[in-house]
Short mmCIF file of C-alpha atoms in Angstrom, two decimals:
data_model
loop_
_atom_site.label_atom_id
_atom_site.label_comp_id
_atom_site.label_asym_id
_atom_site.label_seq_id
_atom_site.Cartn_x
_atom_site.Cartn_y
_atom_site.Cartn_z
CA UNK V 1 78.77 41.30 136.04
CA UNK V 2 80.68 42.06 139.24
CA UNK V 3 83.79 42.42 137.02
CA UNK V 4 81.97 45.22 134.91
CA UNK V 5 81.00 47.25 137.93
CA UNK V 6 84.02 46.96 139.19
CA UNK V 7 85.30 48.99 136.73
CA UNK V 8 81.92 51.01 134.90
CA UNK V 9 79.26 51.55 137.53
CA UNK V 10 77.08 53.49 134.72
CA UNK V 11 74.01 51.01 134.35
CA UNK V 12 73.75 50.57 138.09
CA UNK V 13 73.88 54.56 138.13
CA UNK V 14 70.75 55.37 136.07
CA UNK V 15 67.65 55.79 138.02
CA UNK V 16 66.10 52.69 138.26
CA UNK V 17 62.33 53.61 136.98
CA UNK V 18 61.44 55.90 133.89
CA UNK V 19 62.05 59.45 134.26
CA UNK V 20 64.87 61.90 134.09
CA UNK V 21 68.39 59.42 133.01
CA UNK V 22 70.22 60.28 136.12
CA UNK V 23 70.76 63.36 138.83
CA UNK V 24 73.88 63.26 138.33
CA UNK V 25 73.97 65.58 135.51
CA UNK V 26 72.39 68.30 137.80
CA UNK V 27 75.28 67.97 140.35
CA UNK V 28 78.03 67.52 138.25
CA UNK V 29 81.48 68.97 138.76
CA UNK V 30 81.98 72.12 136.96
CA UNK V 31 85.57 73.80 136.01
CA UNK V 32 86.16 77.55 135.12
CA UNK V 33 88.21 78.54 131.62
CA UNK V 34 90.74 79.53 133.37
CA UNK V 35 91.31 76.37 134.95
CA UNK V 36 94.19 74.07 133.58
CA UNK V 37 92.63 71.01 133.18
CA UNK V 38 94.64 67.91 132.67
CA UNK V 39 92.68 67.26 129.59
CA UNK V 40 89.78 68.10 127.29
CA UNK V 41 87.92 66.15 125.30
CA UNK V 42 86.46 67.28 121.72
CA UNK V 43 83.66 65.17 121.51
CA UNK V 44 81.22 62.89 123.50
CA UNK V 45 80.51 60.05 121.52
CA UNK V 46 81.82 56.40 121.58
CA UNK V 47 85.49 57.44 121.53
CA UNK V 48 85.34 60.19 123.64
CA UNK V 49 83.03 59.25 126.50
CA UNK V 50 84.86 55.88 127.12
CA UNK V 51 88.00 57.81 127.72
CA UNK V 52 86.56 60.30 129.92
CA UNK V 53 85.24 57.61 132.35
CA UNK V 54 88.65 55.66 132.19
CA UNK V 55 90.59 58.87 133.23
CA UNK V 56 87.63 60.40 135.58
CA UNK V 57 88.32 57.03 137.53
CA UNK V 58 91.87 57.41 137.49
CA UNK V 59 91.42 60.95 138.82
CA UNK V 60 92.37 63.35 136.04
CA UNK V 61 90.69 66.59 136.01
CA UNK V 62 88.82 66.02 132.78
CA UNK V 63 85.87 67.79 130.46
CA UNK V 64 84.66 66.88 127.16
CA UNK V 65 82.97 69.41 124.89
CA UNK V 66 79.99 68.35 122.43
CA UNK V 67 78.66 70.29 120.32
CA UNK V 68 75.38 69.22 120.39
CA UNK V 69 72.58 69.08 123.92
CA UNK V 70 72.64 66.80 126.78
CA UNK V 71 70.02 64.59 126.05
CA UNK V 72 67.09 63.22 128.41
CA UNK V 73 65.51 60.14 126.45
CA UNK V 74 62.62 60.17 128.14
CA UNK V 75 61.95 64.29 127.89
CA UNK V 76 63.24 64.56 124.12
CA UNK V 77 63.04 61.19 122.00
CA UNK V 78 59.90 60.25 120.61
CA UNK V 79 58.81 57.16 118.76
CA UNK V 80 58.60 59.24 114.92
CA UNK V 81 60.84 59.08 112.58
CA UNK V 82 60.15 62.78 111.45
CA UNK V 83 60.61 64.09 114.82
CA UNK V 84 63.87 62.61 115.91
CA UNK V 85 66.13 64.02 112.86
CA UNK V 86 67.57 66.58 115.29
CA UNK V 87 69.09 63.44 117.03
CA UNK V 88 71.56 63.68 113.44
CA UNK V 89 74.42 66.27 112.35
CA UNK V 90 72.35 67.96 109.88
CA UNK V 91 75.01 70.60 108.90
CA UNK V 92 75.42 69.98 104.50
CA UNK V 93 79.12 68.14 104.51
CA UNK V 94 80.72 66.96 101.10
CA UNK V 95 83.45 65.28 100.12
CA UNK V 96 86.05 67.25 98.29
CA UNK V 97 88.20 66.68 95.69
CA UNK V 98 88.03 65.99 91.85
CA UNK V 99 84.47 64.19 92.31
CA UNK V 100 83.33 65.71 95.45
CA UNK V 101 80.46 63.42 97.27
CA UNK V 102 78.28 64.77 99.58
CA UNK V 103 77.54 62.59 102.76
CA UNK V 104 73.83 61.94 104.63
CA UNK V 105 73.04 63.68 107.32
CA UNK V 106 73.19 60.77 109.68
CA UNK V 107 76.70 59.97 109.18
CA UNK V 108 77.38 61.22 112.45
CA UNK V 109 75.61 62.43 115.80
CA UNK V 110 74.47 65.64 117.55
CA UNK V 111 74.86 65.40 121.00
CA UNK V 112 76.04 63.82 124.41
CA UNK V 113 76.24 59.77 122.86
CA UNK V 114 77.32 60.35 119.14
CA UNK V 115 76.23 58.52 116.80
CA UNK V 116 75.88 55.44 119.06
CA UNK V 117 72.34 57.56 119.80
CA UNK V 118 71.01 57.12 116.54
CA UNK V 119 73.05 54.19 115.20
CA UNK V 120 71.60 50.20 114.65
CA UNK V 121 73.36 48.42 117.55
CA UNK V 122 75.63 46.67 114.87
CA UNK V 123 78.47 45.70 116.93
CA UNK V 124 80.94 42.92 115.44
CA UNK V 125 84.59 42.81 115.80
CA UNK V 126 87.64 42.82 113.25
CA UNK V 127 88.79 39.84 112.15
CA UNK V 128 92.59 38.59 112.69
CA UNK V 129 93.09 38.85 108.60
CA UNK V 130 92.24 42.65 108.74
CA UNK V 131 94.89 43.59 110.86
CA UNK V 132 97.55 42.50 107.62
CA UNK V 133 95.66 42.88 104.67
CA UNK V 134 98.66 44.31 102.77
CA UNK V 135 100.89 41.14 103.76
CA UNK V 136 98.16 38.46 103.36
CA UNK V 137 96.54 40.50 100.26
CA UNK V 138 98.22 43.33 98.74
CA UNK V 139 95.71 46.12 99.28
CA UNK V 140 95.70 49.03 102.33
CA UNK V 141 98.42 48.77 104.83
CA UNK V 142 99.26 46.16 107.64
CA UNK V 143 98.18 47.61 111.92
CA UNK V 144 100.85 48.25 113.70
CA UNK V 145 99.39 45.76 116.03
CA UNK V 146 97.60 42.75 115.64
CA UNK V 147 93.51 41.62 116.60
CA UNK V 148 95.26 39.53 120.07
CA UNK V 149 96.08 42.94 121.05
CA UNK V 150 92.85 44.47 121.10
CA UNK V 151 90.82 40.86 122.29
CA UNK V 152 90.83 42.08 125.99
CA UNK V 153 89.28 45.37 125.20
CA UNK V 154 87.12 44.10 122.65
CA UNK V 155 85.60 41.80 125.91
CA UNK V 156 86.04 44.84 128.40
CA UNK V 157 84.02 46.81 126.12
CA UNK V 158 81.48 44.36 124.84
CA UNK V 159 80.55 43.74 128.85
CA UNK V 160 79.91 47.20 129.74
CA UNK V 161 77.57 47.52 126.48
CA UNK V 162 76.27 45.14 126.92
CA UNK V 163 76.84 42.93 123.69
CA UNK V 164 73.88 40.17 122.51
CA UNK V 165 74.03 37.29 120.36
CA UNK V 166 74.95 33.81 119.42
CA UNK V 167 78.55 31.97 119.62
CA UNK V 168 80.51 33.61 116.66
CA UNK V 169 82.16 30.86 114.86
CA UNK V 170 84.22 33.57 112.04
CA UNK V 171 87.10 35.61 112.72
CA UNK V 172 88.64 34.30 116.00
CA UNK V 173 85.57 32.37 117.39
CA UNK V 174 84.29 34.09 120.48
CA UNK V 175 81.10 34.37 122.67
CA UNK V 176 79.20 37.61 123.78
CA UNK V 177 78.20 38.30 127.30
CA UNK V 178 74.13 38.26 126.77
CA UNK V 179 71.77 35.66 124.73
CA UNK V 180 70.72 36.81 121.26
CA UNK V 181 67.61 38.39 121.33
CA UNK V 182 64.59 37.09 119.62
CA UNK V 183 63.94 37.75 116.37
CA UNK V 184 61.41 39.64 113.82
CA UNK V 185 59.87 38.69 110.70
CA UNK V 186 62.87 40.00 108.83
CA UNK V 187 65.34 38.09 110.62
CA UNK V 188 63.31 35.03 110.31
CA UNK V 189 63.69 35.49 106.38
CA UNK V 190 66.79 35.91 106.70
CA UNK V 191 67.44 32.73 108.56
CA UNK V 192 65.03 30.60 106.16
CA UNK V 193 66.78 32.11 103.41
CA UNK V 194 70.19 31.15 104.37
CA UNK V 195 69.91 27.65 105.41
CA UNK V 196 68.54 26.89 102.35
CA UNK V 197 71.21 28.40 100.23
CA UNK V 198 73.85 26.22 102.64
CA UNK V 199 75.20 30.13 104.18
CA UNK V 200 75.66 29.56 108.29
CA UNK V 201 73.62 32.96 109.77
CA UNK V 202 73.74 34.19 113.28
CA UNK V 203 71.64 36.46 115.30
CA UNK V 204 73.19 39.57 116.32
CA UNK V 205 75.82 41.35 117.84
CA UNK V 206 74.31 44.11 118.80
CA UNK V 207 74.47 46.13 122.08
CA UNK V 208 71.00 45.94 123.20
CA UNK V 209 71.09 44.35 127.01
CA UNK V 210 69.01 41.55 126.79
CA UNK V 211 67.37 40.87 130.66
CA UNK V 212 67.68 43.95 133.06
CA UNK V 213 71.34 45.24 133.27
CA UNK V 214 71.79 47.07 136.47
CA UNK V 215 69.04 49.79 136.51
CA UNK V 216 68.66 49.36 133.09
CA UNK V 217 65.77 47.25 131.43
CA UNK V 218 64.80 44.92 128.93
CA UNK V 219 64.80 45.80 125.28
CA UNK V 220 60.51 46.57 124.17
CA UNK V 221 61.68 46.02 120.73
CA UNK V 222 59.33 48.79 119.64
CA UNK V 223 62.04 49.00 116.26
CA UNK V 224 62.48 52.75 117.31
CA UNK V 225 67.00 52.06 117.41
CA UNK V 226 67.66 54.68 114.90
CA UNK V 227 65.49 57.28 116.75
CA UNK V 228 67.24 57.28 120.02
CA UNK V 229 65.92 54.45 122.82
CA UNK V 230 63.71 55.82 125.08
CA UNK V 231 64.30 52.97 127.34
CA UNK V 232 67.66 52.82 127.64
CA UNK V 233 68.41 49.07 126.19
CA UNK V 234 70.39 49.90 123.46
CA UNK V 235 73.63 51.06 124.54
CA UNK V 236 75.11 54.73 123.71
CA UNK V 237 77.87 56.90 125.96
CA UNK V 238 75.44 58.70 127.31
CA UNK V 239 74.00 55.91 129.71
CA UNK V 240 76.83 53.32 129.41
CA UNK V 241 79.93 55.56 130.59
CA UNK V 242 78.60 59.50 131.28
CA UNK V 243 77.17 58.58 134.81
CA UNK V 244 80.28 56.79 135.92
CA UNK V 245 82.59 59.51 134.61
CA UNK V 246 80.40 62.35 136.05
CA UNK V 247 80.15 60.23 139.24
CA UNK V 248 84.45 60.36 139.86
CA UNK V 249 84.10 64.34 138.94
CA UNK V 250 84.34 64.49 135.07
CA UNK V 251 82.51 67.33 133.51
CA UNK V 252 80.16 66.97 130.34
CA UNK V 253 79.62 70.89 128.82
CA UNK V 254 77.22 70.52 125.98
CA UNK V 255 76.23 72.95 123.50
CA UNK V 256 80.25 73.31 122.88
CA UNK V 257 81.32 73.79 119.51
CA UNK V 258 85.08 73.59 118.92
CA UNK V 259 86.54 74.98 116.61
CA UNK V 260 90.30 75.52 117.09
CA UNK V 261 93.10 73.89 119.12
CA UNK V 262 95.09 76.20 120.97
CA UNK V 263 99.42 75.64 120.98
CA UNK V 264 102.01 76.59 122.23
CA UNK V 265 104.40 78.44 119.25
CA UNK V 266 107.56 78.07 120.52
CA UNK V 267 106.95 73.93 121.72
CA UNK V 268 104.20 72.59 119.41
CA UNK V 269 102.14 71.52 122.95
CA UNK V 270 98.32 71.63 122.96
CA UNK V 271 97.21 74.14 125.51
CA UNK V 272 93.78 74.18 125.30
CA UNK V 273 90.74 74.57 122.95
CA UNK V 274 88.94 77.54 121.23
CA UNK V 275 84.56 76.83 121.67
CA UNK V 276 81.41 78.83 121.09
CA UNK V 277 78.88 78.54 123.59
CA UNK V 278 75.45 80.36 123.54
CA UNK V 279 76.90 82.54 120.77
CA UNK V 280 80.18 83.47 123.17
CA UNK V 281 83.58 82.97 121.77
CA UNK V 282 85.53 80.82 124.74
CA UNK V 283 89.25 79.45 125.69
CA UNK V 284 89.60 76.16 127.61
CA UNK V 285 92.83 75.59 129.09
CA UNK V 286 94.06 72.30 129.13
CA UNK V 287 97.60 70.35 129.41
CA UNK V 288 96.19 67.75 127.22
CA UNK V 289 93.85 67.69 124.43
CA UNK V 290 92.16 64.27 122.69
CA UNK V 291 90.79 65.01 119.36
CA UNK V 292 87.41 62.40 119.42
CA UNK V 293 84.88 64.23 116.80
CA UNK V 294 84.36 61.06 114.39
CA UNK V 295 85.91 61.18 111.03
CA UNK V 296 84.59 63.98 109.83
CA UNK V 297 84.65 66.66 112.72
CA UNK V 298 88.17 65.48 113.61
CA UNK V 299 89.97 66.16 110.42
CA UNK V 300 87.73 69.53 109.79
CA UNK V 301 89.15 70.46 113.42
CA UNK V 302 92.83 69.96 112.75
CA UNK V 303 92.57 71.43 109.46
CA UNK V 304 91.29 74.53 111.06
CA UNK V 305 93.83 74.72 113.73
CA UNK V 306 96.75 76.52 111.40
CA UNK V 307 99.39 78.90 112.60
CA UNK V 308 103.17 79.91 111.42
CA UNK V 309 104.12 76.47 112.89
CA UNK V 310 101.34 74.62 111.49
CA UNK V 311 100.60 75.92 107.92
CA UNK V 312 98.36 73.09 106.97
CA UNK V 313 96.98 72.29 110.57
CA UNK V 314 97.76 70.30 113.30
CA UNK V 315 99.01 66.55 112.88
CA UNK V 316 99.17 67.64 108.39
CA UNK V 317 103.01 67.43 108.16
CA UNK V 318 102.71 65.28 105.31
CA UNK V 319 99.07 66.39 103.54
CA UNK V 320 97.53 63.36 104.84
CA UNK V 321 94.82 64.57 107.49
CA UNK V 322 90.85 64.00 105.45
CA UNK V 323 92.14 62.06 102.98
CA UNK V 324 91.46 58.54 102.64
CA UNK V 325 88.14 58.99 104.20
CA UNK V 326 85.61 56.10 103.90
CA UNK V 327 82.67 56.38 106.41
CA UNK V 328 80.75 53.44 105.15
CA UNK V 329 79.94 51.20 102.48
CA UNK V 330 76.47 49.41 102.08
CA UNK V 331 74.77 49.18 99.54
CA UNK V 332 70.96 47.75 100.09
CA UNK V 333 68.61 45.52 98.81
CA UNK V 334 65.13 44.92 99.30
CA UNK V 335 62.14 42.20 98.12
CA UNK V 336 58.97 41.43 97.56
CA UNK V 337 57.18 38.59 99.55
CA UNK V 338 53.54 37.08 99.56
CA UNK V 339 53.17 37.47 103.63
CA UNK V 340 53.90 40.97 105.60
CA UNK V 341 56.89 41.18 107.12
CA UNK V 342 56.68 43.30 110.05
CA UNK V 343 60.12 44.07 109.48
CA UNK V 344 60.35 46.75 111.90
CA UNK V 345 59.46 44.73 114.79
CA UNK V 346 62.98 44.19 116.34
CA UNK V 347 66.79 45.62 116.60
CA UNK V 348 67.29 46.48 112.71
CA UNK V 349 70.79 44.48 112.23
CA UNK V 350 69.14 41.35 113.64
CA UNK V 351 70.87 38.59 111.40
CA UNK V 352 74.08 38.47 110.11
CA UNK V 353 76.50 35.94 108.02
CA UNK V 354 80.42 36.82 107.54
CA UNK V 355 80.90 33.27 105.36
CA UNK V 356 82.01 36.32 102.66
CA UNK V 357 84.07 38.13 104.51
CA UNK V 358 87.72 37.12 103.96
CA UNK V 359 89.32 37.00 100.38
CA UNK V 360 88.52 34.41 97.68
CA UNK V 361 90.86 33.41 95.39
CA UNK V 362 88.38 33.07 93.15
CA UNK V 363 86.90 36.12 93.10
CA UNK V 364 88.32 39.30 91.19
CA UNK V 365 88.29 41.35 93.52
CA UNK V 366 90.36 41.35 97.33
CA UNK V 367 88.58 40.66 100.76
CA UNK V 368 85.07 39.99 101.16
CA UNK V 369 81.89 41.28 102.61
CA UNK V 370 79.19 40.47 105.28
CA UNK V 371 75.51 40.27 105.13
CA UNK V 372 73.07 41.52 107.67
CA UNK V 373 69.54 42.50 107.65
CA UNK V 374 68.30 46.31 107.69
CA UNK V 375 64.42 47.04 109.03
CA UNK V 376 64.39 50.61 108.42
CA UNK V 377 60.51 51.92 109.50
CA UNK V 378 58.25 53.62 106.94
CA UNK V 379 59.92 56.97 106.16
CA UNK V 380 63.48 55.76 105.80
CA UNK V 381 61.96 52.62 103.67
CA UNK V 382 60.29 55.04 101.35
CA UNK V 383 63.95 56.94 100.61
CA UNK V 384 65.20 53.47 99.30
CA UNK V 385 62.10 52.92 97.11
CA UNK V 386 62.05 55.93 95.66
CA UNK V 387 64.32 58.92 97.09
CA UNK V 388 63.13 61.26 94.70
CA UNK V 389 59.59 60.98 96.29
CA UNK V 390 60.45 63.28 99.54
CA UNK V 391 61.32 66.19 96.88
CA UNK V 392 57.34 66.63 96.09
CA UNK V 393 56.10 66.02 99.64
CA UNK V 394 54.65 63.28 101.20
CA UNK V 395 51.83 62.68 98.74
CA UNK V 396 54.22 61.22 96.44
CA UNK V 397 55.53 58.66 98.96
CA UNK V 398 51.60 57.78 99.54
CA UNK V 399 51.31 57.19 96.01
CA UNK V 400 55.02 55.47 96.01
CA UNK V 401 53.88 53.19 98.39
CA UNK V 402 50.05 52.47 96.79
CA UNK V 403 52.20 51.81 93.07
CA UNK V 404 53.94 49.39 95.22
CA UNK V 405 50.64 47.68 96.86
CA UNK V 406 51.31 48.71 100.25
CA UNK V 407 49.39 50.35 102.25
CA UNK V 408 49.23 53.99 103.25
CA UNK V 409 48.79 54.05 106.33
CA UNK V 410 52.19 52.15 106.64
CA UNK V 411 53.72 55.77 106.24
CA UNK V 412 52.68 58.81 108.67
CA UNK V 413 53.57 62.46 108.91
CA UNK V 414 54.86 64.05 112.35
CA UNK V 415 51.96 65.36 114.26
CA UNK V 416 53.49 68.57 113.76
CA UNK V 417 52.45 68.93 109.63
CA UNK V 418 55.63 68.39 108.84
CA UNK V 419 56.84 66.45 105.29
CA UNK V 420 58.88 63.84 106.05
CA UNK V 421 62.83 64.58 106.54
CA UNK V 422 65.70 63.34 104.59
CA UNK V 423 67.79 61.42 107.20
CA UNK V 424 70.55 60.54 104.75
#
């Protein structure tokens, strides 16, 4: 633990009782426009943040822009699922293309922390074989580096999380800093389920610190992950590496949206970024600009940043910026069992087995798959039952869920009125 402060003095940052997530946001170094900072960051989340403390610490004059609010977890998360879907990008996005798809509105995150506010904890590495699955497999393209090259930062970073769960015996075997946590019903299905079908299962990884971590505490497992933790186990940017960046004079301006890089004609060299804020069209100098807006707001960005030098954007020499663009693939499946569940009770990707993950010869198909378990809480369970439900209000979930023999009262509106959201 020494070895993590040494380096990310975040958790030991954070106030150590409930209450507003740190001061330091309040007496944060500011920077003017005009001011040529040695860089600028376009975005907040995991990417983003992680460099901003790295450089803060090595004492570059650094901001990073979001274009969503600096969040307080105590002040603005609440434990409903209908009340926290401003924690999720909910601008329409699609797709384009021949067969244009148009993509939930929690594919990403609004806000200081990304989507590492709203998102499960999930956090397991590559595996050695996807580094050359052209060579070894014929399909994508080979890294230009290999898994040993990223195995010290996959440890740095797993640390400062922190990461729980049992020894990992796939991939390149490896252990995580804290104990898994203990499990829900769902996990313990999950479990019972695999040994007897002969499939090795493991609990976790996920980020969730597991015994106090600095300032930080325990994990309640109230199964509220997806709506932002109000008690700041589960780890996102914006208590794992803000403080310490804002602590060695980084700036975090929220409320930010960017929407063009600025260049220089005549060399090609970033010089800053183009941003609304409250409604005012603004110009941040910079001598360096890192592009960190997931996969989504980063293409959109360079796309928009055209001029007579760069017709078709930024980085688009050869057509190639959006395309290719996967977010994520998992498909879901749920059952029917003689004993409640509970399944909610816990960190949502509890369980997990990657005995499918690398390629079988005797399968049709190249590389494999894992398995992990998914407790989503009444609203977002309802959408997989029957999606169609939230388009006549939420007195066809009710009846959803009585068709289905569960109770009612297993599904709740806001205390606002309001009909449940679609969260994607």
């Amino acid at each position: 633990m020494s070895q993590v402060r040494s380096r990310n003095e975040s958790a030991w940052l954070l106030p150590p009782r409930p209450g507003s997530i740190h001061r330091l946001r309040e007496d944060m170094r500011t920077f003017e426009d005009r001011d040529e900072l040695d860089i600028v960051v376009v975005g907040c989340g995991a990417g983003g943040s992680t460099l901003l403390q790295r450089l803060a610490r090595a004492g570059w004059r650094a901001v990073a822009l979001d274009a969503g609010p600096f969040w307080d977890p105590e002040r603005d998360w609440v434990s409903d699922e209908a009340g926290s879907h401003d924690l999720y990008w909910t601008d329409p996005r699609v797709i384009g293309g021949e067969d244009p798809v148009p993509l939930g509105s929690n594919n990403s995150g609004r806000g200081v922390g990304g989507s590492m506010v709203h998102y499960a904890g999930y956090t397991p590495r590559f595996h050695p074989s996807d580094f050359r699955t052209f060579t070894t497999d014929g399909v994508g393209v080979d890294w230009p580096l290999e898994y040993a090259d990223l195995r010290p930062y996959y440890e740095d970073i797993e640390g400062e999380l922190p990461v729980a769960g049992e020894a990992w015996p796939w991939g390149e075997p490896h252990r995580y800093p804290h104990r898994p946590h203990p499990i829900g019903g769902n996990g313990e299905l999950f479990l019972r389920g695999a040994r007897a079908c002969g499939i090795t299962a493991k609990v976790g990884p996920v980020a969730i610190a597991n015994g106090r971590f600095g300032n930080r505490p325990h994990c309640i497992y109230r199964g509220f992950c997806l709506q932002g933790c109000k008690v700041n186990a589960k780890a996102s940017p914006l208590i794992t590496h803000i403080p310490d960046a804002l602590a060695h004079g980084a700036e975090v301006r929220a409320d930010s949206m960017v929407t063009r890089i600025g260049f220089d004609e005549r060399t090609g060299r970033a010089t800053g970024v183009h941003y609304v804020r409250h409604g005012k069209e603004r110009f941040q100098r910079a001598r360096t600009v890192a592009v960190a807006g997931y996969s989504i707001e980063t293409p959109r960005l360079l796309l928009n940043s055209t001029s007579r030098r760069f017709p078709q954007g930024m980085c688009n020499d050869f057509d190639q910026v959006g395309r290719y663009l996967m977010v994520q693939g998992a498909p879901q499946t749920a059952g029917r069992f003689d004993a409640e569940v509970r399944m909610w009770k816990a960190p949502p990707p509890e369980v997990s087995t990657e005995d499918f993950y690398e390629t079988d010869p005797g399968k049709p198909y190249k590389r494999g798959f894992s398995i992990q378990t998914v407790s989503p809480l009444p609203i977002a369970w309802a959408e997989h039952v029957n999606p169609r439900a939230l388009g006549s209000g939420a007195a066809a979930v009710y009846e959803r869920f009585s068709a289905l023999g569960l109770p009612r009262c297993a599904l709740r509106v806001s205390s606002a009125g309001r009909k449940p959201r679609h969260l994607g």
